[in-house]
Every structure is written in structure tokens, then in C-alpha cells.
């Protein structure tokens, strides 16, 4: 597109970038669409990398769309090299080798990168296909794996590794696993699940250094390891935006229409910090967020702008159990148990703020999850909740809550 017809240029060939491109075609955009990606692969799904993909070596990547879709829909990919600069005056994206791509609309979908851990340089990480292959090759029965960080990715890898007969120790600086996103009772349930399967979970401990095959903990313990995975979170890829003079604050700052401080440039997915309905701003790292934001942007580009108001949802899989979370709750929310942990029907934990429903965490209860998404999506919050009914797993979740009465609240 250099010097040719300016269309949509997307930087980042991950889920968000790919979904922008695919959605543009679905909604009828006929102009040029080019996606610039620094990875070598056509867009692929990352969630399996810490789940099924690790179960056996040499698994194929799961594409976001088959190659034939991109060819048929005339989406051009330029892969294997990063975009290095955005010339906003001339509306042009520059590559290191001198190539340039003119745009009418630019979408930044640059995602996030693993946060490095000082003292653990040279350890494994897990974000890309290549990193997943390296990790999978270490998961041999009897091998010793130390996972640093008990977030979702660390805990998912621990579960797969343990199921493959690996001796696993998870080291977490905070007092419980997945504390950023799940309630205390749910963390506790997962701790038991992992411990019963033979995973050793060491909480309230920092890793001081990884030296060769030894992991030194702050408390003095030294763990032997054949492999060390650092899974301590990610940082958004914002350098391109920052150097282009766009507003950045732990993410590329966008408005409700996902526009950056330059209206010709939008940002979506893990890299974007957007306004949430409670008046704060947030950045989410999830499939739902990347996909829904991408669709919102595609519609805006064809002249059908709508504010981004989707209900956040997320899932995880560990030891054959499926966790689904709808909504986001602050750490000080109260919790209500629905159903019996350990039962075949699963259970849910409702998280409430001032008596209003903020999120629902479900283990093996997809019906509760879907009901929660609808409830939270209808009003952004639920005004009152019948605690007795909500804790009874035989009463449909929908029947235990009264919808919020904010008639002027935007519908989702
Ligand atoms: C192992 C793993 C498991 C996960 N499991 C789940 C799950 O179970 N459920 C869930 O909801 N979410 C999960 N996620 C999160 C989810 O995959 C991400 O939220 C989603 O991939 C974000 O998509 P994205 O396109 O915004 O970012 P990315 O997927 O990070 O894609 C961004 C792309 O842009 C590229 N890029 C960056 N800068 C440039 C540049 N200058 N030029 C060219 N290219 C550039 C990056 O290399 C990358 O390829 C998981 C993530 C990982 C890593």
C-alpha cells in the first residue's frame, strides 16, 4: 500500500488485529486492509498455549482464521518484522527496512509482552508459539519445573505439567493464587485442587535469583529445577504509540470509541486502556476484550460508531475443571457461594459490592456464567439480590436478582 490507495493499516497480527481485519470484511468494508505483524505466523490463538497445546509436543497452532479466509477476503499480511514508527502528519507507518504503509485509519493492536523478572533472565516465558514449544519440550515425567507466578498462565501450566508427570513447584509473591482476578474462596479451592494433584504451591515468597538449575527464594530455600517458567504478568506494547506522541498510561489511552488522542488512530486489545462504566479506566487481557473491541472498531471505521460497553468475561482450565468469570469485581467485594464445591453440578461464587452483583465466578456451571453475562450486560449492575435464592443452585440465577432501575443506563 506504500504510495497506493490508503486504507486500513493494523499493527499487530494477534487476536485483536486479526479480528479487526476479519470484521472489516464481515461488515462490508471494501478498501485495502493490511496487517503488519512481527511474529512469523498468521494469527493464532494464544489460550491453548498454556492448555491443550502443552499436553503433547509438536501440536499445530490453532489459527484465528484459516489462510484461505485471508486470501479470499483480500487481507494482506506483512509478517516477520515490526513496524517501527508512525508518521502521523503523512499518515504512514514505517518498517525498519524502509517500507512504508499509508493509512486512512490506523489500528494499533500491539498486545503485550511478558514482564521480565530481575534475577531470572534466561528462564522460559510463555506468550508466543516458539516459547510454548520450548516449554513443552521440558515437560517430561520426573522433570522438575519451577513456575514463578501463580497467575492464570502459571497455574494452567502447573496443571498440565503435573498431569504429564512433572514435579511442579509454583512460587507466588502474594498470599494466594490468581489473586488479581478471583475471590479468596476461589483461590483457596484452586490451591486445594493443585495440592491434591501434587503441585507444591509456595506463597508469600519472592524469587531472589535463578542461577543455573537452582532457584533461590527470599526466605532462604533453594529449589532444584530442570526448567523455570517466569509467568509474572505482562506489560502492554506501547513504544510505537508513545514515540508517535499518543497518550499512554500503562496502555494506549483511548476514549469510549477506542480512539487514541489522534482520531485517525485507534487501539484495541491487550494494549488499550479504555474507560469503563464505573468512571475508571482499565486495560484487560482477554479474548473477549480483544475480539469485542476489534468488532467495535471495524464498525466505527465503516461509519457505525458505538461506544465499547461489553461485559468482560474470561475463562481458564485447570485439571479438567473450567472456570468462567463474568464481570470484574474489586478485591473488597463480598462473596456468596452457590452450589457445592466438589459436586458434579459445579458451583459459582457471586461477588457483590454494596449488595449489587459485580461478577460471577463459575466452576463447571456454564449456565450460571451465561446468565451472569446477560444480567450484567443488561444493566451493568444488578440492584438487589435475593441472597437465599441466589445461593440455591436449583433456582436459576436470573430469578434471584432484580434488574437495576437505571433507565438511562446505556444498554449493552
Ligand atoms: C498462554 C496464554 C494463555 C491465555 N489464555 C487465555 C484464556 O484462557 N482466556 C482468555 O480470555 N485469554 C487468555 N489469554 C489472553 C489472550 O490470549 C490475549 O488477551 C489476547 O491474545 C490479546 O490479543 P491482542 O491481539 O490484543 O494481543 P497479542 O495476542 O499480544 O497480539 C499482538 C501482536 O502484535 C505484535 N506486535 C507488537 N508490536 C508490534 C509492532 N511494532 N509491529 C508489528 N507487530 C507488533 C505482537 O508480537 C503480537 O503478535 C492467554 C494469553 C496467553 C499468552
Coordinates of C-alpha atoms and ligand atoms in Angstrom, one line a residue:
X1 CA 0.0 0.0 0.0
X2 CA 3.0 2.2 0.0
X3 CA 2.2 5.2 -2.2
X4 CA -1.0 3.4 -3.2
X5 CA -4.6 3.6 -2.0
X6 CA -4.7 4.4 1.7
X7 CA -6.9 2.1 3.6
X8 CA -6.8 0.5 7.0
X9 CA -3.5 -0.5 8.4
X10 CA -3.4 -2.7 11.5
X11 CA -0.2 -3.0 13.5
X12 CA -0.2 -6.4 15.4
X13 CA -1.2 -9.7 13.9
X14 CA -2.6 -11.2 17.2
X15 CA -6.3 -11.8 18.0
X16 CA -7.3 -8.2 18.1
X17 CA -5.5 -7.2 14.9
X18 CA -6.8 -10.3 13.1
X19 CA -10.4 -9.7 14.3
X20 CA -10.3 -6.1 13.2
X21 CA -9.3 -7.3 9.7
X22 CA -11.9 -10.1 9.5
X23 CA -14.7 -7.9 10.9
X24 CA -14.0 -5.2 8.4
X25 CA -14.8 -7.6 5.7
X26 CA -17.8 -9.0 7.5
X27 CA -19.3 -5.6 7.9
X28 CA -18.7 -4.8 4.2
X29 CA -15.5 -2.7 4.2
X30 CA -14.1 -3.0 0.6
X31 CA -11.0 -0.9 0.8
X32 CA -7.4 -2.2 1.3
X33 CA -6.7 -3.8 4.7
X34 CA -3.1 -4.6 5.6
X35 CA -1.9 -6.2 8.9
X36 CA 1.7 -5.8 10.0
X37 CA 2.9 -8.4 12.4
X38 CA 6.3 -9.0 13.9
X39 CA 5.7 -12.8 14.5
X40 CA 6.3 -15.1 11.6
X41 CA 2.9 -16.8 11.8
X42 CA -0.5 -15.9 10.5
X43 CA -2.7 -15.0 13.6
X44 CA -3.1 -17.9 16.0
X45 CA -5.0 -18.5 19.3
X46 CA -2.8 -18.0 22.4
X47 CA -5.1 -19.6 25.1
X48 CA -4.3 -23.2 24.0
X49 CA -0.6 -22.4 24.5
X50 CA -0.9 -22.9 28.3
X51 CA -3.6 -25.7 28.0
X52 CA -4.1 -28.3 25.3
X53 CA -1.1 -27.2 23.2
X54 CA 1.3 -28.3 26.1
X55 CA -0.3 -31.7 26.5
X56 CA 1.7 -33.2 23.7
X57 CA 4.7 -31.9 21.9
X58 CA 4.6 -30.8 18.3
X59 CA 0.9 -29.7 18.3
X60 CA -0.3 -27.5 15.5
X61 CA -1.1 -23.9 16.2
X62 CA -4.8 -23.1 16.2
X63 CA -5.3 -20.3 13.6
X64 CA -7.7 -17.5 14.2
X65 CA -8.9 -17.9 10.6
X66 CA -7.7 -20.4 8.0
X67 CA -5.3 -19.0 5.5
X68 CA -7.9 -19.4 2.8
X69 CA -10.1 -16.9 4.6
X70 CA -7.5 -14.2 4.4
X71 CA -6.8 -14.9 0.8
X72 CA -10.4 -14.9 -0.2
X73 CA -11.1 -11.7 1.7
X74 CA -8.0 -9.9 0.4
X75 CA -6.4 -9.2 3.7
X76 CA -2.7 -8.6 3.2
X77 CA -0.3 -9.7 5.9
X78 CA 3.2 -8.4 6.2
X79 CA 4.8 -10.7 8.8
X80 CA 8.1 -11.3 10.5
X81 CA 9.2 -7.6 11.0
X82 CA 8.0 -4.9 13.4
X83 CA 6.5 -1.6 12.5
X84 CA 9.0 0.9 13.9
X85 CA 7.4 4.3 13.6
X86 CA 4.1 6.1 12.8
X87 CA 4.4 9.4 10.9
X88 CA 1.1 11.0 11.9
X89 CA 1.5 14.0 9.7
X90 CA 1.8 12.0 6.5
X91 CA -0.4 9.2 7.9
X92 CA 2.1 6.5 7.2
X93 CA 3.5 3.5 9.1
X94 CA 7.2 2.8 8.7
X95 CA 9.1 -0.5 8.8
X96 CA 12.7 -0.9 9.7
X97 CA 13.6 -1.9 6.1
X98 CA 12.3 1.3 4.7
X99 CA 8.9 0.1 3.6
X100 CA 6.0 2.4 4.3
X101 CA 2.3 1.9 4.5
X102 CA -0.1 4.8 4.1
X103 CA -3.3 4.7 6.1
X104 CA -6.6 6.4 6.3
X105 CA -7.3 4.6 9.5
X106 CA -4.6 3.1 11.7
X107 CA -5.4 0.5 14.3
X108 CA -2.8 -0.3 17.0
X109 CA -3.2 -3.9 18.2
X110 CA 0.3 -4.4 19.5
X111 CA -0.7 -6.6 22.5
X112 CA 1.5 -7.2 25.5
X113 CA 4.9 -8.8 26.3
X114 CA 5.9 -10.9 29.2
X115 CA 7.1 -8.9 32.1
X116 CA 10.7 -9.8 32.8
X117 CA 11.8 -10.8 36.3
X118 CA 15.1 -9.4 37.5
X119 CA 17.4 -12.2 38.5
X120 CA 15.6 -14.7 36.4
X121 CA 17.0 -13.7 33.0
X122 CA 17.3 -16.7 30.6
X123 CA 14.3 -18.5 32.1
X124 CA 11.4 -19.6 30.0
X125 CA 8.4 -17.4 29.3
X126 CA 5.0 -18.1 27.6
X127 CA 3.5 -15.8 25.1
X128 CA 4.4 -17.0 21.7
X129 CA 4.3 -20.2 19.7
X130 CA 8.1 -20.5 19.9
X131 CA 8.0 -20.1 23.7
X132 CA 5.3 -22.7 24.0
X133 CA 7.4 -25.2 22.0
X134 CA 10.4 -24.6 24.3
X135 CA 8.3 -25.1 27.4
X136 CA 6.5 -28.2 26.0
X137 CA 9.9 -29.9 25.4
X138 CA 10.8 -29.6 29.1
X139 CA 7.7 -31.3 30.3
X140 CA 9.0 -34.9 30.7
X141 CA 7.8 -37.2 33.5
X142 CA 10.0 -36.7 36.6
X143 CA 11.5 -33.4 35.4
X144 CA 11.4 -30.6 37.9
X145 CA 9.6 -27.4 36.8
X146 CA 9.5 -24.2 38.9
X147 CA 6.8 -21.8 37.9
X148 CA 7.3 -18.2 39.1
X149 CA 4.0 -16.5 39.5
X150 CA 0.6 -18.1 40.4
X151 CA -1.5 -16.1 37.9
X152 CA -3.7 -17.9 35.4
X153 CA -0.9 -18.8 33.0
X154 CA 1.4 -20.1 35.8
X155 CA -1.4 -22.2 37.3
X156 CA -2.6 -23.6 33.9
X157 CA 0.9 -24.6 33.0
X158 CA 1.4 -26.2 36.5
X159 CA -1.8 -28.2 36.0
X160 CA -0.7 -29.5 32.5
X161 CA 2.8 -30.2 33.6
X162 CA 1.7 -32.1 36.7
X163 CA -0.7 -34.2 34.6
X164 CA 2.4 -35.0 32.4
X165 CA 4.2 -36.4 35.5
X166 CA 6.4 -33.3 36.1
X167 CA 7.4 -32.3 39.6
X168 CA 6.0 -28.8 39.9
X169 CA 6.6 -26.0 42.4
X170 CA 4.8 -22.7 41.9
X171 CA 6.3 -19.7 43.7
X172 CA 4.0 -16.7 44.3
X173 CA 4.9 -13.4 46.0
X174 CA 1.4 -12.8 47.2
X175 CA -0.6 -14.8 49.7
X176 CA -2.8 -16.7 47.2
X177 CA -3.0 -17.8 43.6
X178 CA -4.7 -15.7 40.9
X179 CA -5.4 -13.0 43.5
X180 CA -5.7 -10.2 40.9
X181 CA -8.8 -11.6 39.4
X182 CA -10.5 -14.2 41.6
X183 CA -12.2 -14.2 45.0
X184 CA -10.5 -15.6 48.1
X185 CA -12.7 -18.7 48.3
X186 CA -12.0 -19.5 44.7
X187 CA -8.2 -19.1 45.2
X188 CA -8.5 -21.5 48.1
X189 CA -10.4 -24.0 46.1
X190 CA -7.7 -23.9 43.4
X191 CA -5.0 -24.3 46.0
X192 CA -6.6 -27.5 47.2
X193 CA -7.1 -28.8 43.7
X194 CA -3.4 -28.2 42.9
X195 CA -2.1 -29.5 46.2
X196 CA -4.2 -32.7 45.9
X197 CA -2.7 -33.3 42.5
X198 CA 0.8 -33.0 43.8
X199 CA 1.7 -29.4 42.9
X200 CA 3.7 -27.6 45.6
X201 CA 2.5 -24.1 46.0
X202 CA 4.8 -21.7 47.9
X203 CA 3.0 -18.4 48.6
X204 CA 4.4 -15.2 50.2
X205 CA 7.8 -15.9 48.7
X206 CA 9.8 -13.9 46.2
X207 CA 12.4 -15.4 43.9
X208 CA 15.7 -13.7 44.5
X209 CA 17.6 -15.3 41.7
X210 CA 17.8 -18.2 39.2
X211 CA 21.3 -19.5 38.9
X212 CA 21.8 -22.4 36.6
X213 CA 19.4 -25.1 37.8
X214 CA 18.8 -23.5 41.2
X215 CA 16.1 -21.1 42.2
X216 CA 16.8 -19.0 45.3
X217 CA 13.8 -17.9 47.3
X218 CA 13.8 -14.8 49.5
X219 CA 13.2 -17.0 52.6
X220 CA 16.4 -18.9 52.0
X221 CA 15.1 -22.1 50.4
X222 CA 16.8 -23.2 47.2
X223 CA 14.8 -25.2 44.7
X224 CA 16.3 -27.5 42.1
X225 CA 14.9 -27.0 38.6
X226 CA 15.3 -28.6 35.2
X227 CA 13.2 -25.7 33.8
X228 CA 12.0 -22.4 35.2
X229 CA 9.0 -20.6 33.8
X230 CA 8.5 -16.9 34.6
X231 CA 4.8 -16.0 34.5
X232 CA 4.6 -12.8 36.4
X233 CA 2.3 -10.9 34.1
X234 CA 2.7 -8.7 31.0
X235 CA 3.3 -5.1 30.1
X236 CA 1.4 -3.5 27.2
X237 CA 3.4 -2.8 24.0
X238 CA 3.1 0.9 23.8
X239 CA 6.5 2.1 22.5
X240 CA 5.2 2.7 19.0
X241 CA 2.3 4.8 20.3
X242 CA 4.5 6.7 22.8
X243 CA 7.1 7.6 20.2
X244 CA 4.3 8.8 17.9
X245 CA 3.2 11.2 20.7
X246 CA 0.0 9.4 21.6
X247 CA -1.2 9.4 25.2
X248 CA 0.0 6.4 27.0
X249 CA -0.6 5.3 30.6
X250 CA 0.0 1.6 31.2
X251 CA -1.6 1.1 27.9
X252 CA -2.5 3.3 24.9
X253 CA -5.2 5.6 26.2
X254 CA -8.4 5.5 24.2
X255 CA -11.9 7.0 24.6
X256 CA -15.2 5.1 24.7
X257 CA -15.0 4.7 20.9
X258 CA -11.4 3.3 21.2
X259 CA -9.9 6.4 19.6
X260 CA -6.5 7.4 20.7
X261 CA -5.5 11.1 21.2
X262 CA -5.3 11.1 17.4
X263 CA -8.8 10.4 15.9
X264 CA -7.3 8.6 12.9
X265 CA -5.7 6.1 15.2
X266 CA -7.5 3.5 17.3
X267 CA -6.1 1.0 19.8
X268 CA -7.6 -2.4 20.7
X269 CA -6.9 -5.5 22.8
X270 CA -4.3 -6.0 25.5
X271 CA -2.5 -2.7 24.6
X272 CA -5.5 -0.4 25.1
X273 CA -6.6 1.4 28.2
X274 CA -10.2 2.3 27.9
X275 CA -12.9 4.0 30.0
X276 CA -15.1 1.6 32.0
X277 CA -18.7 2.3 33.1
X278 CA -17.7 2.9 36.7
X279 CA -15.8 6.0 35.7
X280 CA -12.3 4.5 36.0
X281 CA -10.2 3.3 33.1
X282 CA -9.0 -0.3 32.6
X283 CA -6.9 -2.5 30.5
X284 CA -8.0 -6.1 30.0
X285 CA -6.0 -9.1 28.8
X286 CA -8.7 -11.4 27.5
X287 CA -10.0 -13.0 24.3
X288 CA -13.4 -11.4 24.9
X289 CA -11.9 -7.9 25.2
X290 CA -9.7 -8.2 22.2
X291 CA -12.5 -9.6 20.0
X292 CA -15.3 -7.3 21.1
X293 CA -13.1 -4.2 20.8
X294 CA -11.9 -5.3 17.4
X295 CA -15.6 -5.5 16.2
X296 CA -16.4 -2.1 17.7
X297 CA -13.5 -0.6 15.7
X298 CA -14.5 -2.3 12.5
X299 CA -18.0 -0.8 12.8
X300 CA -16.6 2.6 13.6
X301 CA -14.4 2.5 10.5
X302 CA -17.4 1.9 8.3
X303 CA -19.3 4.7 9.9
X304 CA -21.3 2.9 12.5
X305 CA -19.6 4.1 15.8
X306 CA -20.9 2.8 19.1
X307 CA -19.3 3.1 22.5
X308 CA -17.5 0.0 23.7
X309 CA -19.6 -1.4 26.6
X310 CA -19.2 -5.1 26.6
X311 CA -19.3 -7.2 29.8
X312 CA -15.8 -8.5 30.5
X313 CA -15.6 -12.3 30.6
X314 CA -12.8 -14.8 30.9
X315 CA -12.1 -18.5 31.3
X316 CA -9.4 -20.8 32.5
X317 CA -9.0 -24.6 32.5
X318 CA -7.1 -26.5 35.2
X319 CA -7.1 -30.2 36.0
X320 CA -10.3 -30.8 33.8
X321 CA -12.3 -28.0 35.5
X322 CA -13.5 -25.0 33.6
X323 CA -13.6 -21.6 35.4
X324 CA -15.6 -18.9 33.8
X325 CA -15.8 -15.4 35.1
X326 CA -18.3 -12.7 34.1
X327 CA -17.8 -9.1 35.2
X328 CA -14.9 -7.6 37.2
X329 CA -15.1 -7.3 41.0
X330 CA -12.9 -5.2 43.3
X331 CA -10.8 -7.1 45.8
X332 CA -13.0 -6.0 48.8
X333 CA -16.3 -7.4 47.3
X334 CA -18.2 -9.8 49.5
X335 CA -18.9 -13.3 48.2
X336 CA -21.9 -15.7 48.1
X337 CA -21.5 -19.4 47.4
X338 CA -24.0 -21.0 45.1
X339 CA -23.8 -24.8 44.9
X340 CA -21.5 -27.3 46.4
X341 CA -17.8 -27.2 45.7
X342 CA -16.7 -30.7 44.6
X343 CA -20.2 -31.6 43.4
X344 CA -20.8 -32.8 39.8
X345 CA -23.0 -29.8 39.1
X346 CA -20.2 -27.4 39.9
X347 CA -20.6 -24.2 41.9
X348 CA -20.5 -20.5 41.5
X349 CA -19.3 -17.6 43.6
X350 CA -21.2 -14.4 43.3
X351 CA -19.2 -11.3 44.1
X352 CA -21.2 -8.4 45.5
X353 CA -20.4 -4.7 46.0
X354 CA -22.8 -2.8 48.3
X355 CA -25.3 -5.6 47.7
X356 CA -25.1 -5.3 44.0
X357 CA -23.8 -8.1 41.7
X358 CA -20.3 -7.2 40.3
X359 CA -19.2 -10.6 39.0
X360 CA -19.9 -14.3 39.0
X361 CA -17.1 -17.0 39.1
X362 CA -18.4 -20.4 37.9
X363 CA -16.7 -23.7 38.1
X364 CA -18.2 -26.2 35.7
X365 CA -21.5 -24.3 35.7
X366 CA -21.8 -22.8 32.2
X367 CA -25.5 -21.9 32.8
X368 CA -24.6 -19.6 35.7
X369 CA -21.9 -18.0 33.6
X370 CA -24.3 -17.3 30.6
X371 CA -27.0 -16.0 33.0
X372 CA -24.4 -13.7 34.7
X373 CA -23.2 -12.3 31.4
X374 CA -26.8 -11.5 30.4
X375 CA -27.6 -9.9 33.8
X376 CA -24.5 -7.8 34.0
X377 CA -24.9 -6.9 30.3
X378 CA -28.4 -5.7 30.7
X379 CA -27.7 -3.1 33.3
X380 CA -24.1 -3.1 34.2
X381 CA -25.1 -3.9 37.7
X382 CA -28.0 -5.6 39.4
X383 CA -29.8 -3.6 42.0
X384 CA -30.9 -6.1 44.5
X385 CA -30.3 -9.8 45.0
X386 CA -32.3 -12.4 47.0
X387 CA -29.4 -14.0 48.8
X388 CA -31.4 -17.1 49.7
X389 CA -32.5 -17.7 46.1
X390 CA -29.0 -16.9 44.7
X391 CA -27.3 -19.4 47.0
X392 CA -29.8 -22.1 45.9
X393 CA -28.2 -23.8 42.9
X394 CA -31.7 -25.1 41.9
X395 CA -33.1 -21.6 41.4
X396 CA -32.0 -20.2 38.0
X397 CA -29.6 -17.3 38.7
X398 CA -31.7 -15.0 36.7
X399 CA -34.7 -15.4 39.1
X400 CA -32.7 -14.4 42.2
X401 CA -31.8 -10.9 41.1
X402 CA -33.7 -7.7 40.4
X403 CA -32.6 -5.7 37.4
X404 CA -31.1 -2.3 38.1
X405 CA -33.6 0.6 37.7
X406 CA -31.3 2.9 35.8
X407 CA -33.5 3.6 32.9
X408 CA -30.9 5.9 31.3
X409 CA -28.0 3.5 31.7
X410 CA -26.7 2.5 28.2
X411 CA -27.8 -0.9 27.0
X412 CA -25.1 -3.4 26.1
Ligands
LIG1 C1 -0.5 -18.6 27.2 C2 -1.7 -17.7 27.2 C3 -3.0 -18.2 27.6 C4 -4.1 -17.4 27.6 N1 -5.3 -17.9 28.0 C5 -6.4 -17.1 27.9 C6 -7.7 -17.7 28.3 O1 -7.8 -18.8 28.7 N2 -8.8 -16.9 28.2 C7 -8.7 -15.5 27.7 O2 -9.7 -14.8 27.7 N3 -7.5 -15.0 27.4 C8 -6.3 -15.8 27.5 N4 -5.1 -15.2 27.2 C9 -5.0 -13.8 26.8 C10 -5.4 -13.6 25.4 O3 -4.7 -14.5 24.6 C11 -4.9 -12.2 25.0 O4 -5.7 -11.3 25.8 C12 -5.1 -11.9 23.5 O5 -4.3 -12.7 22.8 C13 -4.8 -10.4 23.2 O6 -4.8 -10.2 21.9 P1 -4.0 -9.0 21.2 O7 -4.2 -9.1 19.8 O8 -4.5 -7.7 21.9 O9 -2.5 -9.1 21.7 P2 -1.4 -10.2 21.2 O10 -2.1 -11.5 21.2 O11 -0.3 -10.0 22.2 O12 -1.0 -9.8 19.8 C14 -0.3 -8.6 19.5 C15 0.6 -8.9 18.3 O13 1.2 -7.7 17.9 C16 2.6 -7.9 17.7 N5 3.3 -6.6 17.7 C17 3.6 -5.8 18.8 N6 4.3 -4.7 18.4 C18 4.4 -4.8 17.1 C19 5.0 -3.9 16.1 N7 5.6 -2.8 16.4 N8 4.9 -4.3 14.8 C20 4.3 -5.5 14.4 N9 3.8 -6.3 15.3 C21 3.8 -6.0 16.6 C22 3.0 -8.9 18.8 O14 4.2 -9.5 18.6 C23 1.8 -9.8 18.7 O15 2.0 -10.8 17.7 C24 -4.0 -16.0 27.2 C25 -2.7 -15.5 26.8 C26 -1.6 -16.3 26.8 C27 -0.3 -15.8 26.4

